[in-house]
Short mmCIF file of the C-alpha atoms (twelve columns), coordinates in Angstrom:
data_MODEL
# 
_entry.id   MODEL 
# 
loop_
_atom_site.group_PDB 
_atom_site.id 
_atom_site.type_symbol 
_atom_site.label_atom_id 
_atom_site.label_alt_id 
_atom_site.label_comp_id 
_atom_site.label_asym_id 
_atom_site.label_seq_id 
_atom_site.Cartn_x 
_atom_site.Cartn_y 
_atom_site.Cartn_z 
_atom_site.pdbx_PDB_model_num 
ATOM 1   C CA . UNK A 1   125.103 86.605 102.944 1 
ATOM 2   C CA . UNK A 2   125.382 90.323 103.679 1 
ATOM 3   C CA . UNK A 3   128.284 91.820 105.591 1 
ATOM 4   C CA . UNK A 4   125.863 92.840 108.332 1 
ATOM 5   C CA . UNK A 5   124.608 89.267 108.842 1 
ATOM 6   C CA . UNK A 6   128.170 87.926 108.790 1 
ATOM 7   C CA . UNK A 7   129.187 90.452 111.433 1 
ATOM 8   C CA . UNK A 8   126.203 89.460 113.624 1 
ATOM 9   C CA . UNK A 9   127.127 85.747 113.365 1 
ATOM 10  C CA . UNK A 10  130.793 86.353 114.211 1 
ATOM 11  C CA . UNK A 11  129.857 88.645 117.102 1 
ATOM 12  C CA . UNK A 12  127.404 86.056 118.467 1 
ATOM 13  C CA . UNK A 13  130.031 83.287 118.364 1 
ATOM 14  C CA . UNK A 14  132.542 85.469 120.216 1 
ATOM 15  C CA . UNK A 15  129.910 86.474 122.776 1 
ATOM 16  C CA . UNK A 16  128.826 82.869 123.421 1 
ATOM 17  C CA . UNK A 17  132.467 81.770 123.782 1 
ATOM 18  C CA . UNK A 18  133.129 84.527 126.306 1 
ATOM 19  C CA . UNK A 19  130.076 83.517 128.332 1 
ATOM 20  C CA . UNK A 20  131.033 79.871 128.625 1 
ATOM 21  C CA . UNK A 21  134.822 80.189 128.874 1 
ATOM 22  C CA . UNK A 22  136.109 80.784 132.388 1 
ATOM 23  C CA . UNK A 23  139.653 81.472 133.451 1 
ATOM 24  C CA . UNK A 24  141.308 79.464 136.207 1 
ATOM 25  C CA . UNK A 25  143.933 80.435 138.750 1 
ATOM 26  C CA . UNK A 26  146.682 78.096 139.936 1 
ATOM 27  C CA . UNK A 27  148.891 78.782 142.941 1 
ATOM 28  C CA . UNK A 28  152.133 77.077 144.001 1 
ATOM 29  C CA . UNK A 29  153.574 77.266 147.511 1 
ATOM 30  C CA . UNK A 30  156.400 75.418 149.265 1 
ATOM 31  C CA . UNK A 31  155.348 75.240 152.927 1 
ATOM 32  C CA . UNK A 32  158.867 74.544 154.234 1 
ATOM 33  C CA . UNK A 33  157.823 71.439 156.130 1 
ATOM 34  C CA . UNK A 34  161.404 70.178 156.289 1 
ATOM 35  C CA . UNK A 35  162.502 73.071 158.510 1 
ATOM 36  C CA . UNK A 36  159.202 73.891 160.203 1 
ATOM 37  C CA . UNK A 37  157.522 70.510 160.524 1 
ATOM 38  C CA . UNK A 38  156.323 71.156 164.076 1 
ATOM 39  C CA . UNK A 39  153.880 73.850 162.995 1 
ATOM 40  C CA . UNK A 40  152.251 71.908 160.159 1 
ATOM 41  C CA . UNK A 41  150.460 69.410 162.383 1 
ATOM 42  C CA . UNK A 42  150.210 71.235 165.696 1 
ATOM 43  C CA . UNK A 43  149.886 74.960 165.018 1 
ATOM 44  C CA . UNK A 44  146.306 75.895 164.130 1 
ATOM 45  C CA . UNK A 45  147.303 79.532 163.786 1 
ATOM 46  C CA . UNK A 46  149.807 78.627 161.057 1 
ATOM 47  C CA . UNK A 47  147.220 76.462 159.254 1 
ATOM 48  C CA . UNK A 48  144.735 79.342 159.345 1 
ATOM 49  C CA . UNK A 49  147.423 81.641 157.927 1 
ATOM 50  C CA . UNK A 50  147.838 79.304 154.931 1 
ATOM 51  C CA . UNK A 51  144.073 79.138 154.424 1 
ATOM 52  C CA . UNK A 52  143.872 82.939 154.486 1 
ATOM 53  C CA . UNK A 53  146.620 83.154 151.836 1 
ATOM 54  C CA . UNK A 54  144.775 80.690 149.575 1 
ATOM 55  C CA . UNK A 55  141.538 82.656 149.993 1 
ATOM 56  C CA . UNK A 56  143.327 85.915 149.271 1 
ATOM 57  C CA . UNK A 57  144.840 84.455 146.092 1 
ATOM 58  C CA . UNK A 58  141.407 83.355 144.793 1 
ATOM 59  C CA . UNK A 59  143.104 80.243 143.387 1 
ATOM 60  C CA . UNK A 60  141.109 77.324 141.997 1 
ATOM 61  C CA . UNK A 61  144.055 74.883 142.116 1 
ATOM 62  C CA . UNK A 62  146.780 74.958 144.782 1 
ATOM 63  C CA . UNK A 63  150.076 73.065 144.452 1 
ATOM 64  C CA . UNK A 64  151.835 72.479 147.767 1 
ATOM 65  C CA . UNK A 65  155.313 71.140 148.454 1 
ATOM 66  C CA . UNK A 66  156.896 70.070 151.756 1 
ATOM 67  C CA . UNK A 67  153.629 69.247 153.467 1 
ATOM 68  C CA . UNK A 68  154.035 67.423 156.779 1 
ATOM 69  C CA . UNK A 69  151.665 64.458 157.136 1 
ATOM 70  C CA . UNK A 70  151.812 61.811 159.846 1 
ATOM 71  C CA . UNK A 71  152.185 58.288 158.423 1 
ATOM 72  C CA . UNK A 72  151.319 54.705 159.341 1 
ATOM 73  C CA . UNK A 73  153.538 51.785 158.319 1 
ATOM 74  C CA . UNK A 74  152.216 49.195 155.887 1 
ATOM 75  C CA . UNK A 75  152.585 45.466 156.535 1 
ATOM 76  C CA . UNK A 76  153.005 44.567 152.854 1 
ATOM 77  C CA . UNK A 77  155.923 46.875 151.989 1 
ATOM 78  C CA . UNK A 78  158.722 48.875 153.568 1 
ATOM 79  C CA . UNK A 79  158.874 51.368 150.712 1 
ATOM 80  C CA . UNK A 80  155.483 53.077 151.161 1 
ATOM 81  C CA . UNK A 81  153.357 54.230 154.086 1 
ATOM 82  C CA . UNK A 82  149.763 55.389 154.459 1 
ATOM 83  C CA . UNK A 83  148.879 58.996 155.327 1 
ATOM 84  C CA . UNK A 84  146.796 59.358 158.453 1 
ATOM 85  C CA . UNK A 85  143.320 60.772 158.172 1 
ATOM 86  C CA . UNK A 86  142.368 64.192 159.532 1 
ATOM 87  C CA . UNK A 87  145.738 65.595 158.522 1 
ATOM 88  C CA . UNK A 88  146.539 69.220 157.716 1 
ATOM 89  C CA . UNK A 89  145.194 68.818 154.153 1 
ATOM 90  C CA . UNK A 90  141.815 67.771 155.510 1 
ATOM 91  C CA . UNK A 91  141.927 70.853 157.729 1 
ATOM 92  C CA . UNK A 92  142.717 73.115 154.746 1 
ATOM 93  C CA . UNK A 93  139.812 71.692 152.724 1 
ATOM 94  C CA . UNK A 94  137.354 72.001 155.596 1 
ATOM 95  C CA . UNK A 95  138.278 75.653 156.060 1 
ATOM 96  C CA . UNK A 96  138.200 76.401 152.328 1 
ATOM 97  C CA . UNK A 97  134.927 74.627 151.607 1 
ATOM 98  C CA . UNK A 98  132.101 77.106 151.467 1 
ATOM 99  C CA . UNK A 99  134.549 79.641 150.050 1 
ATOM 100 C CA . UNK A 100 133.260 79.546 146.476 1 
ATOM 101 C CA . UNK A 101 132.732 75.778 146.524 1 
ATOM 102 C CA . UNK A 102 133.769 72.492 148.102 1 
ATOM 103 C CA . UNK A 103 137.497 71.734 148.197 1 
ATOM 104 C CA . UNK A 104 139.237 68.344 147.922 1 
ATOM 105 C CA . UNK A 105 142.843 67.189 147.590 1 
ATOM 106 C CA . UNK A 106 145.265 64.635 146.195 1 
ATOM 107 C CA . UNK A 107 148.626 63.873 147.826 1 
ATOM 108 C CA . UNK A 108 151.772 61.898 147.054 1 
ATOM 109 C CA . UNK A 109 152.032 60.822 150.714 1 
ATOM 110 C CA . UNK A 110 150.717 57.314 150.017 1 
ATOM 111 C CA . UNK A 111 153.296 56.478 147.340 1 
ATOM 112 C CA . UNK A 112 156.312 58.642 148.195 1 
ATOM 113 C CA . UNK A 113 159.384 56.457 148.798 1 
ATOM 114 C CA . UNK A 114 160.019 55.879 152.511 1 
ATOM 115 C CA . UNK A 115 163.154 53.794 151.990 1 
ATOM 116 C CA . UNK A 116 166.026 54.308 149.536 1 
ATOM 117 C CA . UNK A 117 165.938 51.999 146.546 1 
ATOM 118 C CA . UNK A 118 168.147 50.981 143.603 1 
ATOM 119 C CA . UNK A 119 166.578 50.393 140.178 1 
ATOM 120 C CA . UNK A 120 168.761 49.198 137.288 1 
ATOM 121 C CA . UNK A 121 171.899 50.635 138.885 1 
ATOM 122 C CA . UNK A 122 170.280 53.997 139.687 1 
ATOM 123 C CA . UNK A 123 169.836 55.055 143.314 1 
ATOM 124 C CA . UNK A 124 166.679 56.870 144.401 1 
ATOM 125 C CA . UNK A 125 166.454 58.506 147.804 1 
ATOM 126 C CA . UNK A 126 163.444 58.431 150.124 1 
ATOM 127 C CA . UNK A 127 161.498 61.237 151.736 1 
ATOM 128 C CA . UNK A 128 160.255 61.703 155.280 1 
ATOM 129 C CA . UNK A 129 156.868 62.844 156.559 1 
ATOM 130 C CA . UNK A 130 157.749 66.527 156.025 1 
ATOM 131 C CA . UNK A 131 158.346 66.281 152.257 1 
ATOM 132 C CA . UNK A 132 154.993 65.339 150.740 1 
ATOM 133 C CA . UNK A 133 153.389 67.056 147.761 1 
ATOM 134 C CA . UNK A 134 149.679 67.868 147.573 1 
ATOM 135 C CA . UNK A 135 147.174 69.465 145.214 1 
ATOM 136 C CA . UNK A 136 144.021 71.166 146.515 1 
ATOM 137 C CA . UNK A 137 141.222 72.089 144.124 1 
ATOM 138 C CA . UNK A 138 137.766 73.632 143.996 1 
ATOM 139 C CA . UNK A 139 135.209 70.992 142.970 1 
ATOM 140 C CA . UNK A 140 132.746 73.666 141.855 1 
ATOM 141 C CA . UNK A 141 134.998 74.299 138.850 1 
ATOM 142 C CA . UNK A 142 136.981 71.102 138.432 1 
ATOM 143 C CA . UNK A 143 136.777 67.328 138.495 1 
ATOM 144 C CA . UNK A 144 140.069 65.554 139.186 1 
ATOM 145 C CA . UNK A 145 141.631 62.128 138.644 1 
ATOM 146 C CA . UNK A 146 144.943 61.014 140.156 1 
ATOM 147 C CA . UNK A 147 147.100 59.309 137.518 1 
ATOM 148 C CA . UNK A 148 149.621 57.838 139.987 1 
ATOM 149 C CA . UNK A 149 148.712 54.212 139.212 1 
ATOM 150 C CA . UNK A 150 148.688 54.833 135.475 1 
ATOM 151 C CA . UNK A 151 152.272 56.114 135.611 1 
ATOM 152 C CA . UNK A 152 153.445 53.470 138.076 1 
ATOM 153 C CA . UNK A 153 154.104 55.888 140.917 1 
ATOM 154 C CA . UNK A 154 152.193 53.678 143.366 1 
ATOM 155 C CA . UNK A 155 154.629 50.801 142.825 1 
ATOM 156 C CA . UNK A 156 157.648 52.791 141.591 1 
ATOM 157 C CA . UNK A 157 157.881 50.731 138.440 1 
ATOM 158 C CA . UNK A 158 156.919 53.003 135.542 1 
ATOM 159 C CA . UNK A 159 158.824 54.859 132.830 1 
ATOM 160 C CA . UNK A 160 159.006 58.064 134.856 1 
ATOM 161 C CA . UNK A 161 160.997 57.494 138.050 1 
ATOM 162 C CA . UNK A 162 161.769 60.535 140.195 1 
ATOM 163 C CA . UNK A 163 163.877 60.918 143.298 1 
ATOM 164 C CA . UNK A 164 161.691 60.469 146.393 1 
ATOM 165 C CA . UNK A 165 158.742 59.682 144.062 1 
ATOM 166 C CA . UNK A 166 156.739 62.724 145.158 1 
ATOM 167 C CA . UNK A 167 155.719 64.002 141.703 1 
ATOM 168 C CA . UNK A 168 151.965 64.225 141.118 1 
ATOM 169 C CA . UNK A 169 150.073 64.043 137.811 1 
ATOM 170 C CA . UNK A 170 146.405 64.971 138.116 1 
ATOM 171 C CA . UNK A 171 144.036 65.108 135.158 1 
ATOM 172 C CA . UNK A 172 141.428 67.803 135.639 1 
ATOM 173 C CA . UNK A 173 138.283 68.441 133.651 1 
ATOM 174 C CA . UNK A 174 137.101 72.054 133.682 1 
ATOM 175 C CA . UNK A 175 133.376 71.673 134.275 1 
ATOM 176 C CA . UNK A 176 132.359 74.855 132.452 1 
ATOM 177 C CA . UNK A 177 133.934 73.801 129.145 1 
ATOM 178 C CA . UNK A 178 134.613 70.056 129.567 1 
ATOM 179 C CA . UNK A 179 138.251 70.814 128.674 1 
ATOM 180 C CA . UNK A 180 141.002 68.547 130.007 1 
ATOM 181 C CA . UNK A 181 144.277 69.611 131.533 1 
ATOM 182 C CA . UNK A 182 147.079 67.683 133.222 1 
ATOM 183 C CA . UNK A 183 148.572 69.396 136.262 1 
ATOM 184 C CA . UNK A 184 151.993 68.219 137.450 1 
ATOM 185 C CA . UNK A 185 153.294 69.110 140.920 1 
ATOM 186 C CA . UNK A 186 157.067 68.795 141.417 1 
ATOM 187 C CA . UNK A 187 159.786 69.312 143.990 1 
ATOM 188 C CA . UNK A 188 163.132 68.833 142.236 1 
ATOM 189 C CA . UNK A 189 166.070 67.749 144.481 1 
ATOM 190 C CA . UNK A 190 168.695 70.366 145.304 1 
ATOM 191 C CA . UNK A 191 171.359 68.503 147.274 1 
ATOM 192 C CA . UNK A 192 172.546 66.026 144.616 1 
ATOM 193 C CA . UNK A 193 173.508 67.318 141.172 1 
ATOM 194 C CA . UNK A 194 173.231 63.955 139.404 1 
ATOM 195 C CA . UNK A 195 169.707 63.364 140.728 1 
ATOM 196 C CA . UNK A 196 168.756 66.955 139.942 1 
ATOM 197 C CA . UNK A 197 169.660 66.507 136.250 1 
ATOM 198 C CA . UNK A 198 168.106 63.047 136.154 1 
ATOM 199 C CA . UNK A 199 164.784 64.385 137.467 1 
ATOM 200 C CA . UNK A 200 164.760 67.275 135.002 1 
ATOM 201 C CA . UNK A 201 165.450 64.846 132.139 1 
ATOM 202 C CA . UNK A 202 162.600 62.625 133.324 1 
ATOM 203 C CA . UNK A 203 160.302 65.630 133.689 1 
ATOM 204 C CA . UNK A 204 161.111 66.668 130.122 1 
ATOM 205 C CA . UNK A 205 160.059 63.229 128.847 1 
ATOM 206 C CA . UNK A 206 156.880 63.275 130.939 1 
ATOM 207 C CA . UNK A 207 155.981 66.739 129.643 1 
ATOM 208 C CA . UNK A 208 156.461 65.638 126.019 1 
ATOM 209 C CA . UNK A 209 154.078 62.707 126.504 1 
ATOM 210 C CA . UNK A 210 151.412 64.710 128.325 1 
ATOM 211 C CA . UNK A 211 151.353 67.696 125.979 1 
ATOM 212 C CA . UNK A 212 150.714 65.470 122.961 1 
ATOM 213 C CA . UNK A 213 147.286 64.642 124.420 1 
ATOM 214 C CA . UNK A 214 146.120 67.653 126.427 1 
ATOM 215 C CA . UNK A 215 146.973 71.024 127.917 1 
ATOM 216 C CA . UNK A 216 149.693 70.815 130.584 1 
ATOM 217 C CA . UNK A 217 150.907 72.944 133.469 1 
ATOM 218 C CA . UNK A 218 153.865 71.920 135.623 1 
ATOM 219 C CA . UNK A 219 154.333 73.890 138.823 1 
ATOM 220 C CA . UNK A 220 156.307 73.696 142.020 1 
ATOM 221 C CA . UNK A 221 159.743 74.151 143.540 1 
ATOM 222 C CA . UNK A 222 162.393 73.422 140.893 1 
ATOM 223 C CA . UNK A 223 165.398 74.519 142.979 1 
ATOM 224 C CA . UNK A 224 166.819 76.204 139.896 1 
ATOM 225 C CA . UNK A 225 166.567 79.485 138.028 1 
ATOM 226 C CA . UNK A 226 164.526 80.169 134.925 1 
ATOM 227 C CA . UNK A 227 167.428 79.823 132.471 1 
ATOM 228 C CA . UNK A 228 167.971 76.156 133.395 1 
ATOM 229 C CA . UNK A 229 164.386 75.444 132.337 1 
ATOM 230 C CA . UNK A 230 164.427 77.728 129.285 1 
ATOM 231 C CA . UNK A 231 167.355 75.711 127.916 1 
ATOM 232 C CA . UNK A 232 165.175 72.573 127.842 1 
ATOM 233 C CA . UNK A 233 162.293 71.445 125.632 1 
ATOM 234 C CA . UNK A 234 159.551 73.207 127.565 1 
ATOM 235 C CA . UNK A 235 157.264 75.471 125.553 1 
ATOM 236 C CA . UNK A 236 156.732 78.244 128.110 1 
ATOM 237 C CA . UNK A 237 158.535 78.912 131.377 1 
ATOM 238 C CA . UNK A 238 156.885 81.462 133.686 1 
ATOM 239 C CA . UNK A 239 155.272 83.226 130.723 1 
ATOM 240 C CA . UNK A 240 156.095 86.328 128.734 1 
ATOM 241 C CA . UNK A 241 157.196 88.747 131.445 1 
ATOM 242 C CA . UNK A 242 160.850 89.769 131.771 1 
ATOM 243 C CA . UNK A 243 160.321 91.342 135.227 1 
ATOM 244 C CA . UNK A 244 162.678 94.136 136.074 1 
ATOM 245 C CA . UNK A 245 165.908 92.325 136.859 1 
ATOM 246 C CA . UNK A 246 166.383 89.460 134.407 1 
ATOM 247 C CA . UNK A 247 164.239 87.391 132.069 1 
ATOM 248 C CA . UNK A 248 166.773 84.594 132.388 1 
ATOM 249 C CA . UNK A 249 166.917 84.733 136.170 1 
ATOM 250 C CA . UNK A 250 163.180 84.991 136.726 1 
ATOM 251 C CA . UNK A 251 160.889 86.084 139.525 1 
ATOM 252 C CA . UNK A 252 162.415 85.906 143.018 1 
ATOM 253 C CA . UNK A 253 160.290 83.635 145.218 1 
ATOM 254 C CA . UNK A 254 162.442 82.455 148.129 1 
ATOM 255 C CA . UNK A 255 163.063 84.897 150.945 1 
ATOM 256 C CA . UNK A 256 166.037 86.182 152.906 1 
ATOM 257 C CA . UNK A 257 165.452 84.159 156.055 1 
ATOM 258 C CA . UNK A 258 167.995 86.082 158.186 1 
ATOM 259 C CA . UNK A 259 166.868 89.578 157.214 1 
ATOM 260 C CA . UNK A 260 165.423 91.332 160.278 1 
ATOM 261 C CA . UNK A 261 165.627 94.859 158.771 1 
ATOM 262 C CA . UNK A 262 163.175 94.593 155.870 1 
ATOM 263 C CA . UNK A 263 161.442 92.065 153.633 1 
ATOM 264 C CA . UNK A 264 163.873 90.683 151.069 1 
ATOM 265 C CA . UNK A 265 163.728 88.057 148.315 1 
ATOM 266 C CA . UNK A 266 166.636 85.857 147.258 1 
ATOM 267 C CA . UNK A 267 166.212 83.125 144.567 1 
ATOM 268 C CA . UNK A 268 163.881 82.314 141.665 1 
ATOM 269 C CA . UNK A 269 163.220 78.635 142.416 1 
ATOM 270 C CA . UNK A 270 159.427 78.407 141.980 1 
ATOM 271 C CA . UNK A 271 158.036 78.242 138.447 1 
ATOM 272 C CA . UNK A 272 155.182 77.348 136.133 1 
ATOM 273 C CA . UNK A 273 155.861 75.514 132.879 1 
ATOM 274 C CA . UNK A 274 152.945 75.353 130.457 1 
ATOM 275 C CA . UNK A 275 152.125 74.008 127.009 1 
ATOM 276 C CA . UNK A 276 150.878 75.972 124.014 1 
ATOM 277 C CA . UNK A 277 147.308 74.851 124.744 1 
ATOM 278 C CA . UNK A 278 147.372 77.231 127.706 1 
ATOM 279 C CA . UNK A 279 146.467 80.901 127.212 1 
ATOM 280 C CA . UNK A 280 147.916 83.439 129.622 1 
ATOM 281 C CA . UNK A 281 145.277 85.652 131.180 1 
ATOM 282 C CA . UNK A 282 147.436 87.048 133.986 1 
ATOM 283 C CA . UNK A 283 151.191 86.496 133.939 1 
ATOM 284 C CA . UNK A 284 152.750 84.531 136.793 1 
ATOM 285 C CA . UNK A 285 153.284 86.766 139.809 1 
ATOM 286 C CA . UNK A 286 153.682 86.747 143.561 1 
ATOM 287 C CA . UNK A 287 150.416 86.612 145.461 1 
ATOM 288 C CA . UNK A 288 149.083 90.132 146.126 1 
ATOM 289 C CA . UNK A 289 152.377 92.073 146.124 1 
ATOM 290 C CA . UNK A 290 154.205 93.895 143.269 1 
ATOM 291 C CA . UNK A 291 156.885 91.996 141.347 1 
ATOM 292 C CA . UNK A 292 159.133 94.952 140.541 1 
ATOM 293 C CA . UNK A 293 161.184 94.919 143.735 1 
ATOM 294 C CA . UNK A 294 163.606 92.683 145.603 1 
ATOM 295 C CA . UNK A 295 163.361 94.544 148.926 1 
ATOM 296 C CA . UNK A 296 160.187 95.851 150.609 1 
ATOM 297 C CA . UNK A 297 159.624 97.886 153.754 1 
ATOM 298 C CA . UNK A 298 156.725 95.551 154.564 1 
ATOM 299 C CA . UNK A 299 154.294 93.198 152.842 1 
ATOM 300 C CA . UNK A 300 150.694 92.175 153.491 1 
ATOM 301 C CA . UNK A 301 149.896 88.501 152.941 1 
ATOM 302 C CA . UNK A 302 146.800 86.706 154.169 1 
ATOM 303 C CA . UNK A 303 145.803 88.090 157.568 1 
ATOM 304 C CA . UNK A 304 149.267 89.379 158.429 1 
ATOM 305 C CA . UNK A 305 151.595 92.282 157.702 1 
ATOM 306 C CA . UNK A 306 155.303 91.488 157.937 1 
ATOM 307 C CA . UNK A 307 157.994 94.151 158.339 1 
ATOM 308 C CA . UNK A 308 160.890 91.791 157.713 1 
ATOM 309 C CA . UNK A 309 161.385 88.461 156.001 1 
ATOM 310 C CA . UNK A 310 162.775 86.770 159.112 1 
ATOM 311 C CA . UNK A 311 159.395 87.095 160.865 1 
ATOM 312 C CA . UNK A 312 157.641 85.753 157.770 1 
ATOM 313 C CA . UNK A 313 160.031 82.788 157.724 1 
ATOM 314 C CA . UNK A 314 159.414 82.057 161.390 1 
ATOM 315 C CA . UNK A 315 155.639 82.190 161.014 1 
ATOM 316 C CA . UNK A 316 154.930 81.026 157.422 1 
ATOM 317 C CA . UNK A 317 157.693 79.610 155.159 1 
ATOM 318 C CA . UNK A 318 160.984 80.320 153.380 1 
ATOM 319 C CA . UNK A 319 159.079 80.546 150.052 1 
ATOM 320 C CA . UNK A 320 156.503 83.044 148.850 1 
ATOM 321 C CA . UNK A 321 153.436 81.793 146.923 1 
ATOM 322 C CA . UNK A 322 153.134 82.410 143.183 1 
ATOM 323 C CA . UNK A 323 149.957 82.468 141.082 1 
ATOM 324 C CA . UNK A 324 149.090 82.237 137.394 1 
ATOM 325 C CA . UNK A 325 145.730 82.867 135.680 1 
ATOM 326 C CA . UNK A 326 145.003 80.982 132.463 1 
ATOM 327 C CA . UNK A 327 142.452 79.513 130.074 1 
ATOM 328 C CA . UNK A 328 142.554 76.113 128.388 1 
ATOM 329 C CA . UNK A 329 142.596 76.378 124.589 1 
ATOM 330 C CA . UNK A 330 140.250 73.790 123.112 1 
# 
């Protein structure tokens, strides 16, 4: 075989791979339902603001924490309740559908603990209607399967028990390549140190099992800085960027809720953890604003411009959305 023919073959393989491979974008956003629960079910303006942020991000997968969903009691158990239909997630998907494809969702609302429980001497706290997790996704690019039953989340009897039981594990198939990826959505507790460490230990075990079989991304609100995750057996935390202040501290994602002078960030609590079967295309960043500052005169997000972080907190959330673009390595 001549060098010219070999070059043509190699070039053709690379070209075909580039045609059929398609990057994906994943966004994570804590909606602050605990503090602002009234707006999640009743304020259409707020819901439209969230939809506009998702559209602006161009995300294909959206991880949400602290989503308020009205619940109905079950007759067969006191530990779980059923989410009501036509909730805010249904509203999000209706508004997003037609924007590059049809959108659907999975939520932990149906299996999140609604009453405290003790298992083998360990106490697990419950969550209220404002603390649900959810994952939205574009069905034009992805097919999803909720693995809650497989891991025992629906009965709280598996090997991976988390406080409040709000963790989600969704297996997605990327339709363009038929590649599989497991997406994990978490909200780690912040008000009990023992439960915080217990959940991180459990998450570490879950990650080890998942990554042995497929690509994995864990995203959400970890209520801790980057160093606490770097010190554990996770392959990649937030990616390769050092940002301008501290690689150990990470990217600031919660906001200064009392700042009425300008727009300020405070803590690096929101993260993406990903396995080595994930290729970074665009490093994790805040949605549509530069990452090289802690204080801004103003920021544009969705349909709104905010001149201080207090106004953003009052209208949107105490967190700022983050986004990460990636490809699945076959």
